[in-house]
PDB file of C-alpha atoms and ligand atoms in Angstrom:
ATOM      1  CA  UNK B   1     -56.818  15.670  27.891  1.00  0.00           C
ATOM      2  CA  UNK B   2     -59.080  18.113  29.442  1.00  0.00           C
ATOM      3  CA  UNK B   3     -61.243  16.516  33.024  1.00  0.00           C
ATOM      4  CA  UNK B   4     -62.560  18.867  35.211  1.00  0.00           C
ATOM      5  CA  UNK B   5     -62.796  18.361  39.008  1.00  0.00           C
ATOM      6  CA  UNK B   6     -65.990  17.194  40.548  1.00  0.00           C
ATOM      7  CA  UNK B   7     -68.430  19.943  42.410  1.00  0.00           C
ATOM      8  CA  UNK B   8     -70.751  19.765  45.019  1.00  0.00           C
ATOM      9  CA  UNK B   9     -74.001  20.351  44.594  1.00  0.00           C
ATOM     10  CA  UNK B  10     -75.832  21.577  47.661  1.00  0.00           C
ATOM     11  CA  UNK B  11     -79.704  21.948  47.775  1.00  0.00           C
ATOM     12  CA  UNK B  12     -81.813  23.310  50.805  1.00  0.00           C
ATOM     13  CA  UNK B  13     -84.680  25.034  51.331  1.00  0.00           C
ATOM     14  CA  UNK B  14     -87.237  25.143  54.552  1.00  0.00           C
ATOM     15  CA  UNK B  15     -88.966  21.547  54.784  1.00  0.00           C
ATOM     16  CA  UNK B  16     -92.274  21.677  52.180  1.00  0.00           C
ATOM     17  CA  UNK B  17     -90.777  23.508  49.665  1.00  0.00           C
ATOM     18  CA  UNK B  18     -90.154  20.524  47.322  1.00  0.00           C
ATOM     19  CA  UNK B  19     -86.879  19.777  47.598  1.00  0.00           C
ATOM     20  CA  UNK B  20     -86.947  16.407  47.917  1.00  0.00           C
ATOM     21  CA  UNK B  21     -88.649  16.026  45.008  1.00  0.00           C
ATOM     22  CA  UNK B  22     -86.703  17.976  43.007  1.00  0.00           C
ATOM     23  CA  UNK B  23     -83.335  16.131  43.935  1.00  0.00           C
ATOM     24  CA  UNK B  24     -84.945  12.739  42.625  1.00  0.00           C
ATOM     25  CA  UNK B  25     -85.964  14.492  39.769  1.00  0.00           C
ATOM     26  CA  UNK B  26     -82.702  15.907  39.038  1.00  0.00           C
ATOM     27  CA  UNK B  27     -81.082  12.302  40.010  1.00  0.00           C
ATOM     28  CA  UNK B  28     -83.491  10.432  37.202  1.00  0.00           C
ATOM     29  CA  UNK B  29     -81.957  12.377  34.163  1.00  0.00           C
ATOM     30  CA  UNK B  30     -78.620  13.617  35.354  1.00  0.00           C
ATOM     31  CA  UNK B  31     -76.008  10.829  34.711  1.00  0.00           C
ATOM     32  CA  UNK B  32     -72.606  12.561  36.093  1.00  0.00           C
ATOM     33  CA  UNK B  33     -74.012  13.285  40.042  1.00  0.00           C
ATOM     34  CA  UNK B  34     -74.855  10.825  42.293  1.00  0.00           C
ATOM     35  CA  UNK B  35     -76.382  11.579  45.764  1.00  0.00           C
ATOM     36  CA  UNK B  36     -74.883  11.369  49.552  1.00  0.00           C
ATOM     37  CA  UNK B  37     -76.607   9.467  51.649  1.00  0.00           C
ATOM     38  CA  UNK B  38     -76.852  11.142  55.386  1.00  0.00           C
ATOM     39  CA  UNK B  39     -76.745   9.380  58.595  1.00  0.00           C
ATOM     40  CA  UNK B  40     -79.511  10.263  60.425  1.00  0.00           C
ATOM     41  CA  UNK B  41     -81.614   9.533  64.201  1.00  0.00           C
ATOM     42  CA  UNK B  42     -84.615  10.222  63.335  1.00  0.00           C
ATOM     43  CA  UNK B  43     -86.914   6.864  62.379  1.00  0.00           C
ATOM     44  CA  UNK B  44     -87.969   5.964  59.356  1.00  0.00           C
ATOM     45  CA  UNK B  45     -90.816   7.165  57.786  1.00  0.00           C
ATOM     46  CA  UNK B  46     -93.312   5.198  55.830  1.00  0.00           C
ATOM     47  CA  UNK B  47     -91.871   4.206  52.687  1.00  0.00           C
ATOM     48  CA  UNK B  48     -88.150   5.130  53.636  1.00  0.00           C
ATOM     49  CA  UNK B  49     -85.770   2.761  52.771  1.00  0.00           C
ATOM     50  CA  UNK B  50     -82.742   2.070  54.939  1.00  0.00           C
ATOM     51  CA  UNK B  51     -79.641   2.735  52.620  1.00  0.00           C
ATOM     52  CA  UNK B  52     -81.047   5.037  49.961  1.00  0.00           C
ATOM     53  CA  UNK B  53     -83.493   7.774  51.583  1.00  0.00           C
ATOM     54  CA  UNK B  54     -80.886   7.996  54.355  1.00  0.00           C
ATOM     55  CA  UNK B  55     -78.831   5.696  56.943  1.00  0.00           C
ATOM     56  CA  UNK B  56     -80.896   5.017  59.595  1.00  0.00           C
ATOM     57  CA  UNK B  57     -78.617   5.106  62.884  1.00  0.00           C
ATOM     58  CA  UNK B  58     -78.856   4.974  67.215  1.00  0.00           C
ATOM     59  CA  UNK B  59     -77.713   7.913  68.829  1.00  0.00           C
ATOM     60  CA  UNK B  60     -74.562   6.088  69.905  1.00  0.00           C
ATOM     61  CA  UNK B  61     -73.465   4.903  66.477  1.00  0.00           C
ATOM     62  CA  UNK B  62     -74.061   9.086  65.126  1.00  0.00           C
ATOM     63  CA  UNK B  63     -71.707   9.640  68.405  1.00  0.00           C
ATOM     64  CA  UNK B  64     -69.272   7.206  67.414  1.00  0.00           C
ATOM     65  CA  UNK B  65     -68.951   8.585  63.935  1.00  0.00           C
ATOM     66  CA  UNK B  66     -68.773  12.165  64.969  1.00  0.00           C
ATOM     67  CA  UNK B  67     -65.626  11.172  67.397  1.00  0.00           C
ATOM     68  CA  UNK B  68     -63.950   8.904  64.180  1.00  0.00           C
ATOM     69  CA  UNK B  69     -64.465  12.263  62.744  1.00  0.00           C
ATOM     70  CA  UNK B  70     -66.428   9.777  60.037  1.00  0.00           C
ATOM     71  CA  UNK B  71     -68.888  12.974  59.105  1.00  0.00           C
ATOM     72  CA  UNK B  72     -67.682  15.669  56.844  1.00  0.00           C
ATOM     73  CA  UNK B  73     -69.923  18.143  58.290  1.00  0.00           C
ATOM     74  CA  UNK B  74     -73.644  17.110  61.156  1.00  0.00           C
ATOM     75  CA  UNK B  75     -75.997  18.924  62.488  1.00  0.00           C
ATOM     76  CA  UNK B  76     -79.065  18.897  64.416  1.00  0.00           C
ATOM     77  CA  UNK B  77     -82.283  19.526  62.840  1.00  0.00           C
ATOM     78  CA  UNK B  78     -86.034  19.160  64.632  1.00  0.00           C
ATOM     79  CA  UNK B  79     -84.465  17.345  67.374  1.00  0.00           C
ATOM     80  CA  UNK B  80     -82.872  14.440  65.441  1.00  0.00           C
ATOM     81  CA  UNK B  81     -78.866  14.480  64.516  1.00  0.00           C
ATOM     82  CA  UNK B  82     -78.254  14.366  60.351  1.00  0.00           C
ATOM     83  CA  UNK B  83     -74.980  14.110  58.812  1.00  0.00           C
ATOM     84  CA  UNK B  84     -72.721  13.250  56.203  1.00  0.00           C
ATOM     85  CA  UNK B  85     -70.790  10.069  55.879  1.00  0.00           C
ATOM     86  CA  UNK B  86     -66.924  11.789  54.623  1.00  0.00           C
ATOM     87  CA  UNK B  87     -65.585   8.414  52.821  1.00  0.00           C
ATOM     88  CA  UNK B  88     -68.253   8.452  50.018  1.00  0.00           C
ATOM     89  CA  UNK B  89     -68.179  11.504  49.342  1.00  0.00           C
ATOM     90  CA  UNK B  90     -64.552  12.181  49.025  1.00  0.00           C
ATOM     91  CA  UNK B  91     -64.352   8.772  46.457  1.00  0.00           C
ATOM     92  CA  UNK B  92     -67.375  10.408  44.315  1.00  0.00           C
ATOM     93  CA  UNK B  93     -65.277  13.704  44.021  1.00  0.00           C
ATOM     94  CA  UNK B  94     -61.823  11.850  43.397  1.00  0.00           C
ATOM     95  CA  UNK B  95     -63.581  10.022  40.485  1.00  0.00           C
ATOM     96  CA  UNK B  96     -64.563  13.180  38.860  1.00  0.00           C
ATOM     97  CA  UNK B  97     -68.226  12.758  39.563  1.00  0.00           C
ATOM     98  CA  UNK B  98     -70.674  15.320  41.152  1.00  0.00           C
ATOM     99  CA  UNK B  99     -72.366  14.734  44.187  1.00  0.00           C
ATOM    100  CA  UNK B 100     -75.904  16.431  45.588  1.00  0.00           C
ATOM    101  CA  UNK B 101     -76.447  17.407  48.874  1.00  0.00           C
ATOM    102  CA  UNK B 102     -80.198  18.085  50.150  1.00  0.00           C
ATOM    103  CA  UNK B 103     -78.275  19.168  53.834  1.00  0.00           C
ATOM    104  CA  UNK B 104     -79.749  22.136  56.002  1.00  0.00           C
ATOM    105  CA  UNK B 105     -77.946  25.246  56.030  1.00  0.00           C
ATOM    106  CA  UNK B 106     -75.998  24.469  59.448  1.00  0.00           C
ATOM    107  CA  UNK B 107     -74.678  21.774  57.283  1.00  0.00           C
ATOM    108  CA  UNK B 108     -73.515  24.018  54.175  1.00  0.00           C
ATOM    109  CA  UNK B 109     -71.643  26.484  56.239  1.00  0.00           C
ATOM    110  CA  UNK B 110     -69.156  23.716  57.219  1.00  0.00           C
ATOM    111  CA  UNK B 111     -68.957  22.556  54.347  1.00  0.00           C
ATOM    112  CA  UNK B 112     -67.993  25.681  53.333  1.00  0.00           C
ATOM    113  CA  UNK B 113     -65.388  25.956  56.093  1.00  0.00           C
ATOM    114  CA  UNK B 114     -64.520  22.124  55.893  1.00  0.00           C
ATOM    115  CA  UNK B 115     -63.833  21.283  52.212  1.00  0.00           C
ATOM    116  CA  UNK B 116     -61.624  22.390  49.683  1.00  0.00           C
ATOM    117  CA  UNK B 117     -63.756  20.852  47.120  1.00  0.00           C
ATOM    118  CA  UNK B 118     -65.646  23.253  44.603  1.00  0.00           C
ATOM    119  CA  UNK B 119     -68.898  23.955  46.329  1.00  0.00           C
ATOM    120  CA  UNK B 120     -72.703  25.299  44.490  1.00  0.00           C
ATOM    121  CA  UNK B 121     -75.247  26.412  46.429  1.00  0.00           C
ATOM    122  CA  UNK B 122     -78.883  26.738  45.321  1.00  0.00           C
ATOM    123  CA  UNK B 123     -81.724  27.419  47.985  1.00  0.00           C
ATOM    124  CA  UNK B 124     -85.264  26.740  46.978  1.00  0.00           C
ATOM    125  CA  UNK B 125     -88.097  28.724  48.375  1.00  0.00           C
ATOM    126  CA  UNK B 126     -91.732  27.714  47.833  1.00  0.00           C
ATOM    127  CA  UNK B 127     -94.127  29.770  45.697  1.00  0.00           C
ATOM    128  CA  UNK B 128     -96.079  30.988  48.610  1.00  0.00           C
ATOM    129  CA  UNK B 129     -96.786  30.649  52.895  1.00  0.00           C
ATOM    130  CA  UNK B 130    -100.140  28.464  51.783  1.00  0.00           C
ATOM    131  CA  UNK B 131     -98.464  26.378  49.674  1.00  0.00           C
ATOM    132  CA  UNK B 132     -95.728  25.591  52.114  1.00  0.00           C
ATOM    133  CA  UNK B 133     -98.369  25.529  54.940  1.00  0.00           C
ATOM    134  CA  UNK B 134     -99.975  23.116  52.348  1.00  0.00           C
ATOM    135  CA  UNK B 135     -97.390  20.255  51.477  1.00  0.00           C
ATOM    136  CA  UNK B 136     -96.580  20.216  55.069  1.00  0.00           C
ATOM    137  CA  UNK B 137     -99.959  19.537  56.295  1.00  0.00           C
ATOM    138  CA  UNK B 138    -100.302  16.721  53.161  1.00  0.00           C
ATOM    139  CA  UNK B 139     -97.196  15.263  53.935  1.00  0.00           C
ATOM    140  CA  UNK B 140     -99.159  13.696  57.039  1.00  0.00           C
ATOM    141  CA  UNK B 141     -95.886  11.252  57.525  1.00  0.00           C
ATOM    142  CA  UNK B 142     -95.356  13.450  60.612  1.00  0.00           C
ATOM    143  CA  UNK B 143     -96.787  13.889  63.982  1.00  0.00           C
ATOM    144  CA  UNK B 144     -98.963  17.068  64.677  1.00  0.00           C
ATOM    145  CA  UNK B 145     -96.599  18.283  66.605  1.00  0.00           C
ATOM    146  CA  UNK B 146     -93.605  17.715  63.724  1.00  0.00           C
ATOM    147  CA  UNK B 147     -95.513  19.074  61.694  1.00  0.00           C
ATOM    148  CA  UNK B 148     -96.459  22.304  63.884  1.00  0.00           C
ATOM    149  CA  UNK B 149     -92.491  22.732  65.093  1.00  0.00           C
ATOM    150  CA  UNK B 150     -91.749  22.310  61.175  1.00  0.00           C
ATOM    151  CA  UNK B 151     -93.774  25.063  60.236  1.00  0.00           C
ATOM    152  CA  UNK B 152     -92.851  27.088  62.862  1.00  0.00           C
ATOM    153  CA  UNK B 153     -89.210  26.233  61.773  1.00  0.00           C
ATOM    154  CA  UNK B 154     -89.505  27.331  57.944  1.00  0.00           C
ATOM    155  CA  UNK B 155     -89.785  31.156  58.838  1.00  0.00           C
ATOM    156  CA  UNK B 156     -86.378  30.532  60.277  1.00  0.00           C
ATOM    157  CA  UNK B 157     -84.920  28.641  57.695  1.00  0.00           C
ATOM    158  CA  UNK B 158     -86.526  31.257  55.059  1.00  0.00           C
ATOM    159  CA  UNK B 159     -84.109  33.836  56.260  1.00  0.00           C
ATOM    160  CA  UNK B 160     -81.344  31.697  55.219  1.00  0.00           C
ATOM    161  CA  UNK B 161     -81.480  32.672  51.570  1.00  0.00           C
ATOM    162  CA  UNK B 162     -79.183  35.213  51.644  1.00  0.00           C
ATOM    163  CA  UNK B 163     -76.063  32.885  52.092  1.00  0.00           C
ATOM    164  CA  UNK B 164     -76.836  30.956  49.111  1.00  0.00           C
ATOM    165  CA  UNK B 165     -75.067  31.588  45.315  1.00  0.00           C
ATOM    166  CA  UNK B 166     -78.655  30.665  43.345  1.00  0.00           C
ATOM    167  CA  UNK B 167     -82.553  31.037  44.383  1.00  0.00           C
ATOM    168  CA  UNK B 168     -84.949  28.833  42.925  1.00  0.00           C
ATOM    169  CA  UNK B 169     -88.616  29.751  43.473  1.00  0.00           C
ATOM    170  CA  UNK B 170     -90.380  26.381  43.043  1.00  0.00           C
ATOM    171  CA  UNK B 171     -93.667  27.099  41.934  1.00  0.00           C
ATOM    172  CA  UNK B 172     -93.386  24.202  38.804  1.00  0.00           C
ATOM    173  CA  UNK B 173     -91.058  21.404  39.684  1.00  0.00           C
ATOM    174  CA  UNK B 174     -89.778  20.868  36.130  1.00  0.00           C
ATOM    175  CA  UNK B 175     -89.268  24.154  35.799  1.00  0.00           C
ATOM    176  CA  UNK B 176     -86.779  24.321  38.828  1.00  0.00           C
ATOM    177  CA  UNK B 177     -85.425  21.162  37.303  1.00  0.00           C
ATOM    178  CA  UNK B 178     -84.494  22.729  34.440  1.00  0.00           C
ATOM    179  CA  UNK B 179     -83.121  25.498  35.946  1.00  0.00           C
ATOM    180  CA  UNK B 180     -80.773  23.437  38.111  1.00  0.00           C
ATOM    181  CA  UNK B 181     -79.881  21.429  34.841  1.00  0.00           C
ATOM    182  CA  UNK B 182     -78.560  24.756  33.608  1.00  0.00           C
ATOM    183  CA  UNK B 183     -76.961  25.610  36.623  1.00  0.00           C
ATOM    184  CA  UNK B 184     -74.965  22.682  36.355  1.00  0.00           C
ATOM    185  CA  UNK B 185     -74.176  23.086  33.009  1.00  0.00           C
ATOM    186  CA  UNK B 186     -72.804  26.369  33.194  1.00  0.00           C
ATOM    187  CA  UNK B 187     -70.666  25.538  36.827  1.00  0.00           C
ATOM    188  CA  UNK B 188     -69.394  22.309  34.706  1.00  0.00           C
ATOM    189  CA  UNK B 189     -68.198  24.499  32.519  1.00  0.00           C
ATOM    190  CA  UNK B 190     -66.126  26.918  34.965  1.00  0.00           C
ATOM    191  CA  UNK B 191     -62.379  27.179  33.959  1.00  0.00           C
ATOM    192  CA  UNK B 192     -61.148  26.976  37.260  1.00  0.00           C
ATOM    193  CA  UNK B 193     -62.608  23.791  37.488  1.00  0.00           C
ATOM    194  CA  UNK B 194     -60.766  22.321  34.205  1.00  0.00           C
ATOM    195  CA  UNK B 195     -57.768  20.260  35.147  1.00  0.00           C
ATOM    196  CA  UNK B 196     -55.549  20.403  32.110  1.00  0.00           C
ATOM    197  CA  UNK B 197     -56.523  23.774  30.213  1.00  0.00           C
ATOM    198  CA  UNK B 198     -53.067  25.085  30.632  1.00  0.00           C
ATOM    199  CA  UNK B 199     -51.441  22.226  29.145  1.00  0.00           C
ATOM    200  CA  UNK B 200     -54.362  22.041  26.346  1.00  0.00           C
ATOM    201  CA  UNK B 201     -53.527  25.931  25.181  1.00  0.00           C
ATOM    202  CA  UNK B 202     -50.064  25.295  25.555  1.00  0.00           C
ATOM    203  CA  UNK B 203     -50.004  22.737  23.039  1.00  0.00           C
ATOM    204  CA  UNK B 204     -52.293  24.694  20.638  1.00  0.00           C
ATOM    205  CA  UNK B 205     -50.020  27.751  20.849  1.00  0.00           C
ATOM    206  CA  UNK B 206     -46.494  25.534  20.252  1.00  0.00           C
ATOM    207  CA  UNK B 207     -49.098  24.147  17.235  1.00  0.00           C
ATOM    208  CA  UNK B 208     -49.394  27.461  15.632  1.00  0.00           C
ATOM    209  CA  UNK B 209     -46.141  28.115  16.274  1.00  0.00           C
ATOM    210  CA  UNK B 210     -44.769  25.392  14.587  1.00  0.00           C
ATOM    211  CA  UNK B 211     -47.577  25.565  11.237  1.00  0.00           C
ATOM    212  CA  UNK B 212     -45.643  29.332  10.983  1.00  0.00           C
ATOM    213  CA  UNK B 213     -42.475  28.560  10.643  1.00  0.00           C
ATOM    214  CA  UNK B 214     -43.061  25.572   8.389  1.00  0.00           C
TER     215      UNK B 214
HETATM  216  P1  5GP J   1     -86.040  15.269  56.834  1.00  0.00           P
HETATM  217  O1  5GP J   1     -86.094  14.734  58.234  1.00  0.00           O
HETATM  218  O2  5GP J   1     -87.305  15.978  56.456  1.00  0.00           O
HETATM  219  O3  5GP J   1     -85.628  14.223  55.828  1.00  0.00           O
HETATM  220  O4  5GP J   1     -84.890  16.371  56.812  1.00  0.00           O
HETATM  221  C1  5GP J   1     -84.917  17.445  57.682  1.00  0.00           C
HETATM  222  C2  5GP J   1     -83.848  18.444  57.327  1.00  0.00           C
HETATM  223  O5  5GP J   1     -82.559  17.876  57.565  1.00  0.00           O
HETATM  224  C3  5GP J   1     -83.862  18.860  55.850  1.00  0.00           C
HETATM  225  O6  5GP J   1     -83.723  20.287  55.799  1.00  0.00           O
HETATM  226  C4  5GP J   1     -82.645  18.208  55.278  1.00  0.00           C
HETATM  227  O7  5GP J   1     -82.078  18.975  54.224  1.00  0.00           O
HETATM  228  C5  5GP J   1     -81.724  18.182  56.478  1.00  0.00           C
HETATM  229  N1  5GP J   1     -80.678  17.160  56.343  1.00  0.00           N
HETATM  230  C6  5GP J   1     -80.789  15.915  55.827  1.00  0.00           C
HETATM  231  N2  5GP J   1     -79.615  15.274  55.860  1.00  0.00           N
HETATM  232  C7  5GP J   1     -78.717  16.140  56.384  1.00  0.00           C
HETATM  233  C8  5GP J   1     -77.321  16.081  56.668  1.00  0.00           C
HETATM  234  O8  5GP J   1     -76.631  15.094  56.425  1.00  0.00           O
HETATM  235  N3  5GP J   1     -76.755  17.187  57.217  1.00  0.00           N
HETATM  236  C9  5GP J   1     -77.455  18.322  57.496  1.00  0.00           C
HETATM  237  N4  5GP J   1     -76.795  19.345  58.013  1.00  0.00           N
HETATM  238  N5  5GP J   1     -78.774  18.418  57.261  1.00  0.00           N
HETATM  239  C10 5GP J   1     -79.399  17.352  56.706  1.00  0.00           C
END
């Protein structure tokens, strides 16, 4: 039987470019991926629930984890400490499943040095400065002065592109959807991410061998 081996899916972008709102998106109609959850020290904001937007943690528990090497890769972002918890990830992966990561770029480069697991980048960049200037400024969950060091932020994060296997300009979200649908399709489809292909054409070929000789 032919399985492949589970990827991981890794979305950033510079905060306001709809990211967020693409990975529910692509979590509502994509059945094989599930999501990791980060740890994070920032507080909640409204709406956020504890357990599913992220894991809402002290300072001394994120310390703890990061010396029970608990985190597969952290990082600080805005001031606050963000990470990922290793153990569910590494059972998603062993089950065959994909998992998404909506992780800053700090975060994807040690991933990138940290995991042997297959790894797909996609950055998103928003369709233009006023838009991102906009959803920042609606957003209105954050202080001013988030808000301000966020924007000031995104021209930094911007030039992070460049380290990134796919660009997705998200000027329509479904659009972008879409596009990552087919990006997962296609990396799903990768031979060096089928286990059993060898085995699969071996079989065939000893098949046609045998159908020739009888
Ligand atoms: P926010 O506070 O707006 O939810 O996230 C701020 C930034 O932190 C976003 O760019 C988000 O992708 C990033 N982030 C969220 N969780 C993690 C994580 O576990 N690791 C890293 N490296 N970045 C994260």
């Amino acid at each position: 039987m032919i399985t492949r081996r589970g990827l991981m899916l890794v979305l950033s972008s510079p905060s306001g470019a709809g990211k967020t709102s693409i990975a529910r998106k692509l979590m509502e109609s994509e059945y094989d991926i599930s999501m990791s959850i980060s740890v994070t020290t920032r507080s909640p904001r409204p709406g956020e629930v504890h357990g599913l937007d992220y894991f809402f943690i002290s300072l001394t528990e994120f310390q703890v984890m990061v010396s029970r090497n608990d985190l597969l890769e952290h990082a600080k972002v805005f001031g606050n400490y963000y990470g990922t918890p290793r153990k569910a990830v590494e059972a998603t992966l062993e089950s065959g499943k994909d998992i998404l990561f909506d992780i800053d770029w700090q975060g994807v480069q040690q991933l990138e040095a940290n995991t042997t697991a297959d790894l797909v980048s996609i950055f998103i960049l928003p369709p233009s400065s006023s838009e991102l200037e906009g959803r920042l400024l609606t957003r209105a969950q954050d202080s001013k002065a988030v808000v301000t060091q966020r924007m000031a932020n995104a021209v930094n994060e911007l030039s992070h592109y460049q380290k990134y296997e796919y660009v997705i300009i998200n000027d329509d979200i479904d659009v972008s959807v879409n596009n990552i649908h087919m990006i997962l399709s296609a990396e799903r489809l990768k031979r060096e991410r089928s286990v059993g292909l060898k085995e699969f054409v071996k079989i065939l070929s000893e098949e046609k061998e045998l159908s020739q000789t009888v």
